[in-house]
Structures are given as C-alpha cells and as structure tokens.
CSV table of C-alpha atoms and ligand atoms in Angstrom, one decimal:
chain,number,residue,atom,x,y,z
A,1,MET,CA,36.1,36.4,-197.4
A,2,LYS,CA,32.9,36.0,-194.7
A,3,PRO,CA,31.5,32.6,-193.4
A,4,ALA,CA,28.2,31.6,-195.2
A,5,PRO,CA,25.0,31.9,-192.9
A,6,PHE,CA,24.4,29.2,-190.2
A,7,VAL,CA,22.2,28.6,-187.2
A,8,ARG,CA,24.0,28.5,-184.0
A,9,HIS,CA,23.1,26.2,-181.2
A,10,VAL,CA,24.4,26.5,-177.7
A,11,PRO,CA,23.8,23.5,-175.5
A,12,ARG,CA,24.5,23.9,-171.7
A,13,THR,CA,24.8,20.1,-171.0
A,14,LEU,CA,26.4,17.1,-172.6
A,15,ASP,CA,22.9,15.3,-173.2
A,16,GLU,CA,21.7,18.5,-174.9
A,17,ALA,CA,24.7,18.5,-177.2
A,18,LEU,CA,24.3,15.1,-177.9
A,19,GLY,CA,20.6,15.5,-178.8
A,20,LEU,CA,21.3,18.4,-181.1
A,21,LEU,CA,24.1,16.5,-182.8
A,22,SER,CA,21.9,13.5,-183.5
A,23,GLN,CA,19.2,15.7,-184.8
A,24,LEU,CA,21.5,18.0,-187.1
A,25,ALA,CA,24.3,15.8,-188.2
A,26,GLY,CA,22.4,14.7,-191.3
A,27,GLN,CA,21.4,18.4,-192.0
A,28,GLU,CA,25.0,19.6,-192.4
A,29,GLY,CA,25.4,20.1,-188.6
A,30,ARG,CA,28.9,20.4,-187.1
A,31,ILE,CA,30.4,20.9,-183.6
A,32,LEU,CA,32.1,24.4,-183.0
A,33,ALA,CA,35.0,23.9,-180.5
A,34,GLY,CA,37.9,26.4,-180.5
A,35,GLY,CA,37.0,27.4,-184.1
A,36,GLN,CA,40.7,27.7,-184.9
A,37,SER,CA,40.4,25.3,-187.8
A,38,LEU,CA,36.6,25.4,-188.5
A,39,VAL,CA,36.4,29.3,-188.7
A,40,PRO,CA,39.1,29.7,-191.6
A,41,ILE,CA,37.7,26.9,-193.7
A,42,MET,CA,34.4,28.6,-193.2
A,43,ALA,CA,35.8,32.0,-194.2
A,44,PHE,CA,37.2,30.4,-197.3
A,45,ARG,CA,33.7,28.7,-197.9
A,46,LEU,CA,35.3,25.3,-198.1
A,47,ALA,CA,32.9,24.6,-195.2
A,48,LYS,CA,29.4,25.8,-195.2
A,49,PRO,CA,27.9,24.0,-192.4
A,50,ALA,CA,23.9,24.8,-191.9
A,51,HIS,CA,24.1,24.4,-188.2
A,52,LEU,CA,26.9,24.9,-185.5
A,53,ILE,CA,26.7,23.3,-182.2
A,54,ASP,CA,28.8,25.5,-180.0
A,55,ILE,CA,30.2,23.3,-177.2
A,56,ASN,CA,32.0,26.3,-175.5
A,57,GLU,CA,29.4,26.5,-172.8
A,58,VAL,CA,28.6,22.7,-172.2
A,59,ALA,CA,29.4,22.2,-168.4
A,60,GLY,CA,31.9,19.6,-167.5
A,61,LEU,CA,33.7,19.3,-170.8
A,62,ASP,CA,36.6,21.3,-169.5
A,63,ARG,CA,37.8,18.3,-167.1
A,64,LEU,CA,41.6,17.9,-167.2
A,65,GLU,CA,42.3,15.3,-164.5
A,66,SER,CA,44.5,12.3,-163.7
A,67,ASP,CA,43.2,9.2,-162.0
A,68,GLY,CA,46.8,7.8,-161.5
A,69,LYS,CA,46.8,5.7,-164.6
A,70,ALA,CA,45.8,8.2,-167.5
A,71,LEU,CA,45.2,11.9,-168.0
A,72,SER,CA,41.7,12.6,-169.2
A,73,ILE,CA,41.3,15.6,-171.4
A,74,GLY,CA,37.7,16.9,-172.0
A,75,ALA,CA,36.5,18.4,-175.3
A,76,ARG,CA,36.7,22.2,-174.0
A,77,VAL,CA,40.5,21.8,-172.7
A,78,ARG,CA,42.5,24.1,-174.9
A,79,HIS,CA,46.1,24.0,-176.1
A,80,GLY,CA,46.9,26.7,-173.7
A,81,ALA,CA,46.1,24.5,-170.6
A,82,PHE,CA,49.3,22.8,-171.3
A,83,HIS,CA,51.5,25.9,-171.0
A,84,LYS,CA,51.5,24.7,-167.2
A,85,LEU,CA,52.1,21.0,-166.3
A,86,ALA,CA,49.0,19.2,-166.6
A,87,VAL,CA,50.0,16.3,-164.2
A,88,ASP,CA,52.8,15.4,-162.1
A,89,ASN,CA,54.3,12.9,-164.3
A,90,PRO,CA,56.8,13.0,-167.2
A,91,LEU,CA,53.8,13.2,-169.4
A,92,GLY,CA,53.0,16.7,-168.1
A,93,ALA,CA,56.5,18.0,-169.3
A,94,LEU,CA,56.0,16.1,-172.5
A,95,LEU,CA,52.6,18.0,-173.2
A,96,THR,CA,54.1,21.2,-172.2
A,97,PHE,CA,57.0,20.9,-174.6
A,98,VAL,CA,54.9,19.7,-177.5
A,99,ALA,CA,52.1,22.5,-177.0
A,100,ARG,CA,54.5,25.2,-177.6
A,101,HIS,CA,54.9,23.9,-181.2
A,102,ILE,CA,51.2,24.2,-182.2
A,103,ALA,CA,50.2,27.3,-184.0
A,104,HIS,CA,50.9,30.5,-181.9
A,105,TYR,CA,49.9,31.7,-178.5
A,106,PRO,CA,46.5,33.4,-179.3
A,107,ILE,CA,45.5,30.3,-181.1
A,108,ARG,CA,46.4,28.1,-178.3
A,109,MET,CA,44.2,30.2,-176.1
A,110,ARG,CA,41.0,29.0,-178.2
A,111,GLY,CA,42.0,25.7,-179.9
A,112,THR,CA,41.1,22.4,-178.3
A,113,PHE,CA,43.0,19.2,-177.8
A,114,CYS,CA,40.0,17.2,-178.8
A,115,GLY,CA,39.3,19.5,-181.6
A,116,SER,CA,42.6,18.9,-183.1
A,117,LEU,CA,42.2,15.0,-182.9
A,118,ALA,CA,38.6,15.4,-184.5
A,119,HIS,CA,40.2,17.6,-187.3
A,120,ALA,CA,42.8,15.1,-187.9
A,121,ASP,CA,45.3,17.1,-189.9
A,122,PRO,CA,48.2,14.5,-190.6
A,123,ALA,CA,50.8,17.3,-189.1
A,124,SER,CA,48.9,17.9,-186.0
A,125,GLU,CA,51.3,17.5,-182.8
A,126,TRP,CA,48.2,16.4,-180.7
A,127,CYS,CA,47.5,13.7,-183.3
A,128,LEU,CA,51.2,12.5,-183.2
A,129,THR,CA,50.9,12.6,-179.5
A,130,ALA,CA,47.9,10.6,-179.3
A,131,ALA,CA,49.1,7.9,-181.8
A,132,THR,CA,52.6,7.6,-180.2
A,133,LEU,CA,51.2,7.2,-176.7
A,134,ASP,CA,48.2,4.9,-177.7
A,135,ALA,CA,45.6,7.2,-176.4
A,136,THR,CA,42.0,6.2,-175.9
A,137,MET,CA,39.3,8.4,-177.6
A,138,VAL,CA,35.9,8.4,-175.7
A,139,ALA,CA,33.3,9.2,-178.4
A,140,LYS,CA,29.7,9.9,-177.3
A,141,SER,CA,26.4,10.0,-179.1
A,142,SER,CA,22.6,9.8,-178.1
A,143,ARG,CA,23.2,6.0,-178.9
A,144,GLY,CA,25.9,5.6,-176.4
A,145,THR,CA,29.6,5.8,-175.5
A,146,ARG,CA,32.3,3.9,-177.2
A,147,GLU,CA,36.1,3.8,-176.8
A,148,ILE,CA,38.4,3.8,-179.9
A,149,ALA,CA,42.1,3.0,-179.8
A,150,ALA,CA,44.3,5.7,-181.2
A,151,ARG,CA,45.4,3.3,-183.9
A,152,ASP,CA,41.9,2.7,-185.1
A,153,PHE,CA,41.1,6.2,-184.7
A,154,PHE,CA,42.8,8.1,-187.5
A,155,GLU,CA,41.8,6.8,-190.7
A,156,GLY,CA,43.4,9.2,-193.2
A,157,ILE,CA,44.0,12.9,-194.0
A,158,MET,CA,41.4,14.8,-191.9
A,159,SER,CA,39.4,11.6,-191.5
A,160,THR,CA,38.6,9.7,-188.4
A,161,ALA,CA,36.5,6.7,-187.0
A,162,LEU,CA,34.0,9.1,-185.6
A,163,ALA,CA,30.4,8.8,-186.6
A,164,GLU,CA,28.8,12.0,-187.9
A,165,ASP,CA,26.6,12.0,-184.7
A,166,GLU,CA,29.3,11.3,-182.5
A,167,LEU,CA,31.2,13.9,-180.0
A,168,LEU,CA,34.9,13.3,-179.0
A,169,ALA,CA,33.9,14.1,-175.4
A,170,GLU,CA,37.3,13.0,-173.9
A,171,VAL,CA,40.8,11.6,-174.6
A,172,ARG,CA,42.7,9.5,-172.1
A,173,LEU,CA,46.5,9.5,-172.4
A,174,PRO,CA,48.2,6.8,-170.4
A,175,LEU,CA,50.7,8.3,-167.9
A,176,LEU,CA,54.4,7.4,-168.4
A,177,ALA,CA,56.6,5.5,-166.2
A,178,PRO,CA,58.1,8.1,-163.5
A,179,ASP,CA,61.6,7.4,-165.0
A,180,ALA,CA,60.4,7.8,-168.5
A,181,LYS,CA,62.3,10.0,-171.1
A,182,PHE,CA,60.9,11.7,-174.1
A,183,GLY,CA,61.9,13.7,-177.0
A,184,PHE,CA,60.2,15.8,-179.7
A,185,ASN,CA,61.2,17.6,-182.9
A,186,GLU,CA,59.4,18.8,-185.9
A,187,PHE,CA,60.5,20.8,-189.1
A,188,SER,CA,58.5,23.7,-190.5
A,189,ARG,CA,59.6,26.5,-192.5
A,190,ARG,CA,58.2,29.2,-190.3
A,191,ALA,CA,57.5,29.2,-186.5
A,192,GLY,CA,53.7,28.2,-185.9
A,193,ASP,CA,53.3,26.6,-189.4
A,194,PHE,CA,52.3,23.2,-189.6
A,195,ALA,CA,55.0,20.6,-189.5
A,196,MET,CA,56.4,19.0,-192.8
A,197,ALA,CA,57.6,16.1,-190.5
A,198,SER,CA,57.6,15.6,-186.8
A,199,SER,CA,58.5,12.8,-184.4
A,200,LEU,CA,57.8,12.0,-180.7
A,201,VAL,CA,59.9,9.4,-178.9
A,202,THR,CA,59.6,8.0,-175.3
A,203,TYR,CA,61.6,5.3,-173.8
A,204,ARG,CA,63.0,4.2,-170.3
A,205,ILE,CA,66.5,3.1,-169.4
A,206,VAL,CA,66.8,-0.1,-167.3
A,207,GLY,CA,70.4,-1.3,-166.7
A,208,GLY,CA,71.7,1.2,-169.1
A,209,LYS,CA,69.6,-0.1,-172.1
A,210,MET,CA,66.7,1.4,-173.8
A,211,THR,CA,63.4,-0.3,-173.1
A,212,ASP,CA,59.6,0.3,-173.9
A,213,THR,CA,60.6,2.5,-176.7
A,214,ARG,CA,58.0,4.2,-178.8
A,215,VAL,CA,58.8,6.2,-182.0
A,216,GLY,CA,56.0,8.1,-183.4
A,217,VAL,CA,56.1,10.0,-186.7
A,218,GLY,CA,53.7,12.7,-187.9
A,219,GLY,CA,53.2,14.9,-190.9
A,220,ALA,CA,54.8,12.5,-193.1
A,221,GLU,CA,51.9,9.9,-193.9
A,222,ALA,CA,48.1,10.4,-194.0
A,223,ALA,CA,48.1,9.8,-190.4
A,224,PRO,CA,50.5,9.8,-187.6
A,225,ARG,CA,51.7,6.5,-186.2
A,226,ARG,CA,54.2,4.6,-184.3
A,227,ILE,CA,56.9,3.0,-186.5
A,228,THR,CA,57.5,-0.3,-184.7
A,229,GLU,CA,60.4,-1.2,-186.9
A,230,ALA,CA,62.4,1.7,-185.6
A,231,GLU,CA,61.2,0.9,-181.9
A,232,ALA,CA,62.6,-2.8,-182.4
A,233,THR,CA,66.2,-1.4,-183.5
A,234,LEU,CA,66.3,0.8,-180.1
A,235,ASN,CA,65.1,-1.6,-177.5
A,236,GLY,CA,68.2,-3.1,-175.8
A,237,GLN,CA,70.7,-0.5,-176.9
A,238,THR,CA,72.7,2.0,-175.0
A,239,PRO,CA,71.3,5.4,-176.0
A,240,ASN,CA,74.0,6.5,-178.5
A,241,ASP,CA,74.5,8.3,-181.8
A,242,ALA,CA,75.0,5.5,-184.0
A,243,ALA,CA,71.8,3.7,-182.7
A,244,PHE,CA,69.9,7.0,-183.0
A,245,ARG,CA,71.0,7.4,-186.7
A,246,GLU,CA,70.2,3.7,-187.5
A,247,ALA,CA,66.7,4.0,-186.0
A,248,ALA,CA,66.0,7.2,-187.9
A,249,ARG,CA,67.2,5.5,-191.2
A,250,VAL,CA,64.9,2.5,-190.4
A,251,ALA,CA,61.9,4.8,-189.6
A,252,SER,CA,62.3,6.7,-192.8
A,253,ASP,CA,62.4,3.5,-195.0
A,254,ALA,CA,59.3,2.3,-193.4
A,255,LEU,CA,57.3,5.1,-194.3
A,256,ASP,CA,54.8,5.6,-197.5
A,257,PRO,CA,55.5,9.4,-197.6
A,258,LEU,CA,52.8,12.0,-198.6
A,259,GLU,CA,53.8,14.1,-201.6
A,260,ASP,CA,52.7,17.5,-202.5
A,261,HIS,CA,53.9,20.3,-204.8
A,262,GLN,CA,56.7,21.2,-202.6
A,263,THR,CA,57.7,18.0,-201.0
A,264,ASN,CA,58.4,14.8,-203.1
A,265,ALA,CA,59.0,11.4,-201.3
A,266,GLU,CA,62.6,11.6,-201.3
A,267,TYR,CA,62.6,14.9,-199.4
A,268,ARG,CA,60.0,13.8,-197.0
A,269,ARG,CA,62.0,10.8,-196.0
A,270,ASP,CA,65.0,12.9,-195.5
A,271,LEU,CA,62.9,15.1,-193.2
A,272,VAL,CA,61.8,12.1,-191.4
A,273,ARG,CA,65.3,10.9,-190.9
A,274,ALA,CA,66.4,14.2,-189.4
A,275,VAL,CA,63.4,14.7,-187.0
A,276,VAL,CA,63.4,11.1,-185.6
A,277,ARG,CA,67.1,11.5,-185.0
A,278,ARG,CA,66.8,15.1,-183.4
A,279,ALA,CA,63.8,13.8,-181.2
A,280,LEU,CA,65.9,11.0,-179.9
A,281,GLU,CA,69.0,13.4,-179.4
A,282,ASN,CA,67.0,15.9,-177.5
A,283,SER,CA,65.5,13.2,-175.2
A,284,LEU,CA,68.9,13.1,-173.6
A,285,PRO,CA,69.5,15.4,-170.6
B,1,MET,CA,16.5,31.1,-189.8
B,2,THR,CA,19.8,33.0,-189.6
B,3,HIS,CA,18.1,36.2,-188.5
B,4,LYS,CA,20.0,38.8,-186.3
B,5,SER,CA,20.1,38.5,-182.6
B,6,ALA,CA,20.4,41.3,-180.2
B,7,ILE,CA,23.5,40.9,-178.1
B,8,THR,CA,25.6,43.3,-175.9
B,9,LEU,CA,29.4,43.4,-176.4
B,10,THR,CA,31.4,45.0,-173.6
B,11,ILE,CA,34.3,46.6,-175.0
B,12,ASN,CA,36.8,48.5,-172.8
B,13,ASN,CA,34.2,48.6,-170.1
B,14,ARG,CA,31.5,50.2,-172.3
B,15,ASP,CA,28.4,48.3,-173.4
B,16,HIS,CA,27.4,48.2,-177.1
B,17,ALA,CA,24.0,46.9,-177.8
B,18,ILE,CA,24.1,45.3,-181.4
B,19,ALA,CA,22.1,43.0,-183.6
B,20,VAL,CA,24.3,40.6,-185.6
B,21,GLU,CA,23.9,37.4,-187.5
B,22,PRO,CA,25.4,34.2,-186.0
B,23,ARG,CA,28.2,34.2,-188.8
B,24,ARG,CA,29.4,38.0,-187.9
B,25,THR,CA,32.9,37.6,-186.8
B,26,LEU,CA,34.0,39.3,-183.6
B,27,VAL,CA,36.2,41.6,-185.4
B,28,ASP,CA,33.7,42.7,-187.9
B,29,ALA,CA,31.2,43.4,-185.0
B,30,ILE,CA,33.9,45.4,-183.0
B,31,ARG,CA,34.8,47.4,-186.3
B,32,GLU,CA,31.3,47.8,-188.1
B,33,ASP,CA,28.7,47.4,-185.4
B,34,CYS,CA,30.4,49.0,-182.4
B,35,GLY,CA,32.5,51.5,-184.5
B,36,GLN,CA,35.9,50.6,-182.7
B,37,THR,CA,38.1,50.6,-185.7
B,38,GLY,CA,41.4,50.4,-183.8
B,39,THR,CA,41.4,46.6,-184.4
B,40,HIS,CA,42.3,45.8,-187.9
B,41,ILE,CA,41.5,43.2,-190.0
B,42,GLY,CA,44.3,41.6,-192.4
B,43,CYS,CA,43.6,37.9,-193.5
B,44,GLU,CA,40.5,37.0,-191.9
B,45,HIS,CA,41.7,33.5,-191.2
B,46,GLY,CA,43.9,33.4,-188.4
B,47,ILE,CA,47.3,34.0,-190.1
B,48,CYS,CA,48.3,37.6,-189.6
B,49,GLY,CA,47.3,38.6,-186.0
B,50,ALA,CA,46.1,42.1,-186.9
B,51,CYS,CA,42.8,41.5,-185.2
B,52,THR,CA,44.3,40.2,-181.9
B,53,VAL,CA,42.2,41.5,-178.9
B,54,ILE,CA,42.1,40.3,-175.1
B,55,ILE,CA,38.9,38.6,-174.1
B,56,ASP,CA,38.8,37.7,-170.4
B,57,ASN,CA,42.6,38.1,-170.0
B,58,GLU,CA,43.4,36.1,-173.0
B,59,PRO,CA,45.1,37.3,-176.3
B,60,VAL,CA,42.9,35.9,-179.1
B,61,ARG,CA,42.4,36.3,-182.8
B,62,SER,CA,38.9,38.0,-183.2
B,63,CYS,CA,38.6,36.9,-186.7
B,64,LEU,CA,38.3,33.4,-185.6
B,65,MET,CA,35.6,34.0,-183.2
B,66,PHE,CA,32.0,34.8,-183.8
B,67,ALA,CA,30.6,37.9,-182.0
B,68,VAL,CA,27.7,36.0,-180.5
B,69,GLN,CA,30.4,34.0,-178.6
B,70,ALA,CA,31.7,37.1,-177.0
B,71,GLU,CA,28.6,38.1,-175.3
B,72,GLY,CA,29.1,38.5,-171.5
B,73,LYS,CA,32.9,38.5,-171.8
B,74,LYS,CA,35.4,41.4,-171.1
B,75,ILE,CA,36.8,42.6,-174.5
B,76,ARG,CA,39.8,44.9,-174.5
B,77,THR,CA,41.0,46.7,-177.7
B,78,VAL,CA,43.7,49.1,-178.5
B,79,GLU,CA,41.3,51.9,-177.7
B,80,GLY,CA,41.4,50.9,-174.1
B,81,LEU,CA,45.2,50.8,-173.5
B,82,ALA,CA,45.9,54.4,-173.0
B,83,ASP,CA,44.8,56.2,-169.7
B,84,GLY,CA,43.5,59.7,-171.0
B,85,GLU,CA,46.6,61.3,-172.6
B,86,THR,CA,48.9,58.8,-171.0
B,87,LEU,CA,50.0,56.1,-173.2
B,88,HIS,CA,50.2,52.6,-172.0
B,89,VAL,CA,54.0,51.5,-171.3
B,90,MET,CA,53.7,49.2,-174.3
B,91,GLN,CA,52.6,51.9,-176.6
B,92,GLN,CA,55.1,54.4,-175.4
B,93,ALA,CA,57.9,51.7,-175.9
B,94,PHE,CA,56.7,51.3,-179.4
B,95,MET,CA,57.2,55.1,-179.8
B,96,ASP,CA,60.5,55.1,-178.5
B,97,HIS,CA,62.0,52.2,-180.2
B,98,HIS,CA,60.4,52.8,-183.6
B,99,GLY,CA,58.2,49.5,-183.2
B,100,LEU,CA,56.0,50.8,-186.2
B,101,GLN,CA,56.2,52.4,-189.5
B,102,CYS,CA,52.9,52.0,-191.3
B,103,GLY,CA,51.2,51.1,-188.1
B,104,PHE,CA,48.8,48.6,-189.6
B,105,CYS,CA,49.8,45.4,-187.6
B,106,THR,CA,50.6,47.7,-184.4
B,107,PRO,CA,47.1,47.3,-182.5
B,108,GLY,CA,47.5,43.6,-183.0
B,109,PHE,CA,51.0,43.3,-181.7
B,110,LEU,CA,50.2,45.7,-178.9
B,111,MET,CA,47.2,43.5,-177.7
B,112,LEU,CA,49.5,40.4,-178.1
B,113,ALA,CA,52.2,41.8,-176.1
B,114,VAL,CA,50.1,43.3,-173.3
B,115,GLY,CA,48.0,40.1,-173.2
B,116,VAL,CA,50.8,37.8,-172.9
B,117,LEU,CA,52.8,40.0,-170.3
B,118,GLU,CA,49.9,40.3,-168.1
B,119,ARG,CA,49.4,36.7,-167.9
B,120,GLU,CA,53.1,35.9,-167.6
B,121,PRO,CA,55.1,38.8,-166.5
B,122,ASP,CA,58.2,36.8,-165.9
B,123,ILE,CA,58.3,35.2,-169.6
B,124,SER,CA,61.8,34.9,-170.7
B,125,ASP,CA,63.1,37.1,-173.6
B,126,ASP,CA,63.4,34.0,-175.7
B,127,ASP,CA,59.8,32.9,-175.1
B,128,LEU,CA,58.7,36.4,-175.9
B,129,LEU,CA,60.4,36.3,-179.4
B,130,ASP,CA,58.4,33.0,-179.9
B,131,VAL,CA,55.2,34.9,-179.0
B,132,LEU,CA,55.9,37.7,-181.2
B,133,SER,CA,56.2,35.2,-184.2
B,134,SER,CA,52.4,34.9,-183.8
B,135,ASN,CA,51.8,38.1,-185.6
B,136,LEU,CA,53.0,39.5,-189.1
B,137,CYS,CA,54.3,43.0,-189.9
B,138,ARG,CA,55.1,43.8,-193.4
B,139,CYS,CA,57.2,47.2,-192.6
B,140,THR,CA,59.5,46.9,-189.5
B,141,GLY,CA,61.5,43.7,-190.0
B,142,TYR,CA,60.5,42.9,-186.6
B,143,GLN,CA,63.6,43.9,-184.8
B,144,ASN,CA,62.3,47.2,-183.3
B,145,ILE,CA,59.0,45.6,-182.3
B,146,ILE,CA,61.2,42.9,-180.4
B,147,LYS,CA,63.2,45.7,-178.8
B,148,ALA,CA,60.1,47.7,-177.8
B,149,VAL,CA,58.4,44.7,-176.3
B,150,ARG,CA,61.2,43.6,-174.2
B,151,ALA,CA,61.9,47.0,-173.0
B,152,ALA,CA,58.2,47.3,-172.0
B,153,ALA,CA,58.3,43.9,-170.4
B,154,GLN,CA,61.1,45.2,-168.0
B,155,LYS,CA,58.8,48.1,-167.1
B,156,MET,CA,55.7,46.2,-166.7
B,157,ARG,CA,57.3,43.7,-164.4
B,158,LYS,CA,58.3,46.6,-162.0
C,1,FAD,C1,47.6,30.1,-188.2
C,1,FAD,C2,47.1,28.9,-187.7
C,1,FAD,C3,48.2,27.9,-187.4
C,1,FAD,C4,47.8,26.7,-187.0
C,1,FAD,N1,49.0,25.8,-186.7
C,1,FAD,C5,48.9,24.6,-186.0
C,1,FAD,C6,49.7,23.7,-186.0
C,1,FAD,O1,51.0,24.1,-186.3
C,1,FAD,N2,49.4,22.5,-185.4
C,1,FAD,C7,48.3,22.1,-185.1
C,1,FAD,O2,48.1,21.0,-184.7
C,1,FAD,N3,47.3,22.9,-185.3
C,1,FAD,C8,47.3,24.1,-185.8
C,1,FAD,N4,46.2,24.8,-186.1
C,1,FAD,C9,45.0,24.3,-185.7
C,1,FAD,C10,44.6,24.6,-184.3
C,1,FAD,O3,45.3,23.8,-183.6
C,1,FAD,C11,43.1,24.1,-184.0
C,1,FAD,O4,42.9,24.4,-182.8
C,1,FAD,C12,42.8,22.6,-184.1
C,1,FAD,O5,43.2,22.0,-185.3
C,1,FAD,C13,41.3,22.5,-184.0
C,1,FAD,O6,40.7,22.5,-182.8
C,1,FAD,P1,39.5,23.6,-182.4
C,1,FAD,O7,39.2,23.2,-181.1
C,1,FAD,O8,40.0,24.9,-182.8
C,1,FAD,O9,38.4,23.1,-183.5
C,1,FAD,P2,37.3,23.6,-184.5
C,1,FAD,O10,37.9,24.5,-185.4
C,1,FAD,O11,36.4,24.1,-183.6
C,1,FAD,O12,36.9,22.3,-185.1
C,1,FAD,C14,37.7,21.6,-186.2
C,1,FAD,C15,36.8,20.3,-186.6
C,1,FAD,O13,36.8,19.3,-185.7
C,1,FAD,C16,35.4,19.3,-185.3
C,1,FAD,N5,35.4,19.0,-183.9
C,1,FAD,C17,35.9,19.9,-183.0
C,1,FAD,N6,35.8,19.4,-181.7
C,1,FAD,C18,35.0,18.1,-181.8
C,1,FAD,C19,34.8,17.1,-180.9
C,1,FAD,N7,34.9,17.3,-179.5
C,1,FAD,N8,34.1,16.2,-181.2
C,1,FAD,C20,33.7,15.9,-182.5
C,1,FAD,N9,34.2,16.8,-183.5
C,1,FAD,C21,34.8,18.0,-183.1
C,1,FAD,C22,34.7,20.5,-185.8
C,1,FAD,O14,33.2,20.1,-186.2
C,1,FAD,C23,35.5,20.7,-186.9
C,1,FAD,O15,35.1,19.9,-188.1
C,1,FAD,C24,46.4,26.2,-186.5
C,1,FAD,C25,45.5,27.1,-186.7
C,1,FAD,C26,45.7,28.3,-187.4
C,1,FAD,C27,44.6,29.4,-187.6
C,2,FES,S1,42.6,39.3,-189.6
C,2,FES,FE1,42.8,37.9,-187.8
C,2,FES,S2,44.4,36.9,-187.9
C,2,FES,FE2,44.6,38.0,-189.8
C,3,FES,S1,54.3,48.6,-189.4
C,3,FES,FE1,53.4,48.3,-191.3
C,3,FES,S2,52.7,46.3,-191.1
C,3,FES,FE2,53.9,46.5,-189.3
C-alpha cells in the first residue's frame, strides 16, 4: 500500500529540528530518521503522520566518537557504521558482532541506532545492547536537554520515556574494561527476522573468576533488561558449563515472558534458557 | 498542503526532472515518473528486496525511502549495469550459472550483490551468503544465485 499524505520538513540544524518538533508534535508530527521502521508502518497505514521532520540533513547528528569513557552515537549514525570497529575497545567488537544480526545489509545502510531505541521494539538488538550496558540517552527539546538512564527509558512494547517533543539526539554507551569479554546470541526463524529471544553478556575474569558480569535478555519481555539474579550466580565462578547452565536457568525463571500466537510462555522460557547459555558459551575464546 | 514538489533525480548519470508528492516512494518515482521499470516492486514494506538500488554507493531498499530524499544523490539501477552490449560481470554470472528463472527478483539481487562487492571486495563467501539472505526469490531455491555471485565476486576482485 501507499503511505497517506504528509508534509515534509527538512531542518538543517538541531535547533531548527527541535523548533519544528515542538511546534508539530501536537499535530501528528513525527521524526523521520532511517525510515526502516516508520515507512513500512506508513505503507500499512498503521501510522499516518501529518508532518514528518526529516533529520537526515541535520548537521552534527552523525557524530560517532569516544571521549575515552563512553562512545557517543548521534541520531544519524546508521547500523552500517558498526560494520567497522567504531572504537578501539572491546565495545567496538561487541557492536560489530551485534550489528550483523540486525535486519539485512541494505536496511543497515539506512536504519539508525537512535531510531531503533526510539522505536523500542522489544526484540531490537540495539535496545538489548543499551539495556545491558546501561546506556545514557540524551533527549533534547526546545525546553532543554535531559539524560535518561536505560533502565528508565524503556517503558514497554514500543514505548519509551521520550516526550513527544523530544528528539533522542545521542546515546552514550560506556566503554568496557580493556580485558572485558562479551557474548551474544539470538534465536529467529529466518536470518534477518526479529529475534524471538536474545541475550548479551559481558564480564571480566579476575584471578580466574568471573566478575562485573552483566546478563541482558531481549525479545522475551515487553522491554529488554539486565537479569541481576543470573549475574549474581555467575560472579565469583570460574567460567564453566555448569555455571552457564545454572545462570541460564535462573534467567529464564526470572522472566515474565511475552506470549503471542506462536509462542507461549513455556516456549519463550526455553528459548531464553538457550540464548543465555549460548551467549555465555560464545563469550569464550 | 501536500502538493507536488519539483525535484531532479539522477539515475544512472541521467537527470530526470519530475514533480512528486512527499509521500511518493523512491521506487514508485523511479518506475512511474522516470520510466525506469527495471527496478521491481514486490512487498512495498522492506521484506523482499526486489526494489534494491544503489544510492551514493550504498545498496538500499527504494520502497523505504521517499523520492524527495534522493534528490541530489547518485542513483544506480539495473539499467545502468551493462556497458552497451557488454553485460556487467554480475549479470553474465547470473546467466552462466542459471541464477534466475522468472527474473522478477533479479534486478534486486544484482544491485544488492554489486553494491556490497563494490564496498567490500574481500568479503568472505560466508558473509556473502548472509548478504544474499537479504532478498527473496520464489523460483531458484537460491543455490544458483549464490554460485553466480561467488563466481562474479572472484572476477570483480581481479
Ligand atoms: C525487513 C526488516 C527487518 C528488520 N529487522 C530488524 C531486526 O532484526 N532488528 C532490529 O532491531 N530492527 C530491525 N528492523 C528495523 C530497523 O532496525 C530500523 O532501522 C529501526 O527499528 C528504526 O530506525 P530508523 O532510523 O529506521 O527509524 P525510523 O523508521 O525513521 O523511525 C522509527 C520511529 O522512531 C522515531 N524516531 C526515529 N529516530 C528518532 C530520534 N532520534 N528521536 C526520537 N524519535 C525518533 C520515529 O518518529 C518513528 O516513530 C527491520 C526492518 C525491516 C524493514
Ligand atoms: S518492494 Fe521494497 S523490499 Fe519489497
Ligand atoms: S527468479 Fe523468480 S523470483 Fe527469483
């Protein structure tokens, strides 16, 4: 189908974009970033925005830079930017590994990191990454700037803490320790499909024991999150199969799984157990 | 309000002056307004890849962009691959390896494969397989498409 009519606005500066957003948000105005989620739902006429504020020409939003503590990802940075190492830190390799699982190559040329977070599909790989690594979201409006912690940002299925006049201008991901290890796994029926469950883990090994462990689960609940119960079972353990299995079981039990016509709670828990265990396994060299 | 705006699309180095509404997708503009019907439309929502074109050296889905967003960019479509009577290496490989049957998906696969290989000539065979999972083909069962693209990749690297 064809999208319904709209008026397109093409701001060149951030201030112009924020001005348009504050003026038009109340009149069914929306941001157009990569368009890889918005245009399909417009084609289905599930969304009929009256105004689109196209941020693809806004100067400065393509910033992808590390200050030694965190990697800043601007609102025009596309998934494909992570095909190469974005930063000389294990975080760079993590992002490259995860990016490959998002949609398909041509979609990664257009879709943006911040757009994925604003869209907040429960199965989004970048939402899982932001939740697991405790990202900071930088929301801007003509009223000012505020920072939102990842755990306060995702409020439910496709729902975030962003106000309707706020632009997610930048996301900051903390760099990992230089010796950090990471693992990721997701289950989907076909390559490029949204995951039915996914997991991202990071940790360090100090004196042979796992420490600073993070276990994130996505696609299984209304929003991705860290599962602290699973992290607690791993800290202080040597990385080994029994510990991984136990953590996966604990993570799966801790969830309140989404159900849909193909996936009941029991099946979703089984998937979570598998993806957490596999993420831990593939974190090992 | 949503009246048509005059834009120029540059397709295979030729300028097309057209007037489109903002909601006109790029693929519709390429086909209907510029008359370049080599680029196909399958699903119109990003799933099938039939509409893949190369814009400023990036393979993209042209059903997920608005035509007005492509103004000033270099658009390449399947019509621009051959050099006169000489087919592009990728087109020749699709013929040699029977990479098509009905041909509906072929322009999309050609632009996808050429677009990725121009950006990443040294991409591994495994990664190429992952790239080719982007597009759908209802006829070939994919094996001959994979053979064709891997063979063309070798030639394009030389
Ligand atoms: C076939 C297909 C398969 C896909 N598979 C996956 C997948 O496996 N995993 C995955 O994660 N994604 C997948 N996607 C979605 C893709 O990753 C999108 O790029 C992403 O969800 C949205 O980013 P975008 O820049 O395209 O945003 P848009 O489509 O432009 O916008 C999406 C929404 O976010 C809002 N928005 C965008 N940017 C901002 C901002 N900076 N501030 C405030 N609001 C904003 C828009 O107003 C809109 O409501 C798939 C898409 C397709 C077509
Ligand atoms: S028509 Fe564009 S992806 Fe199917
Ligand atoms: S050759 Fe018929 S769809 Fe691919």
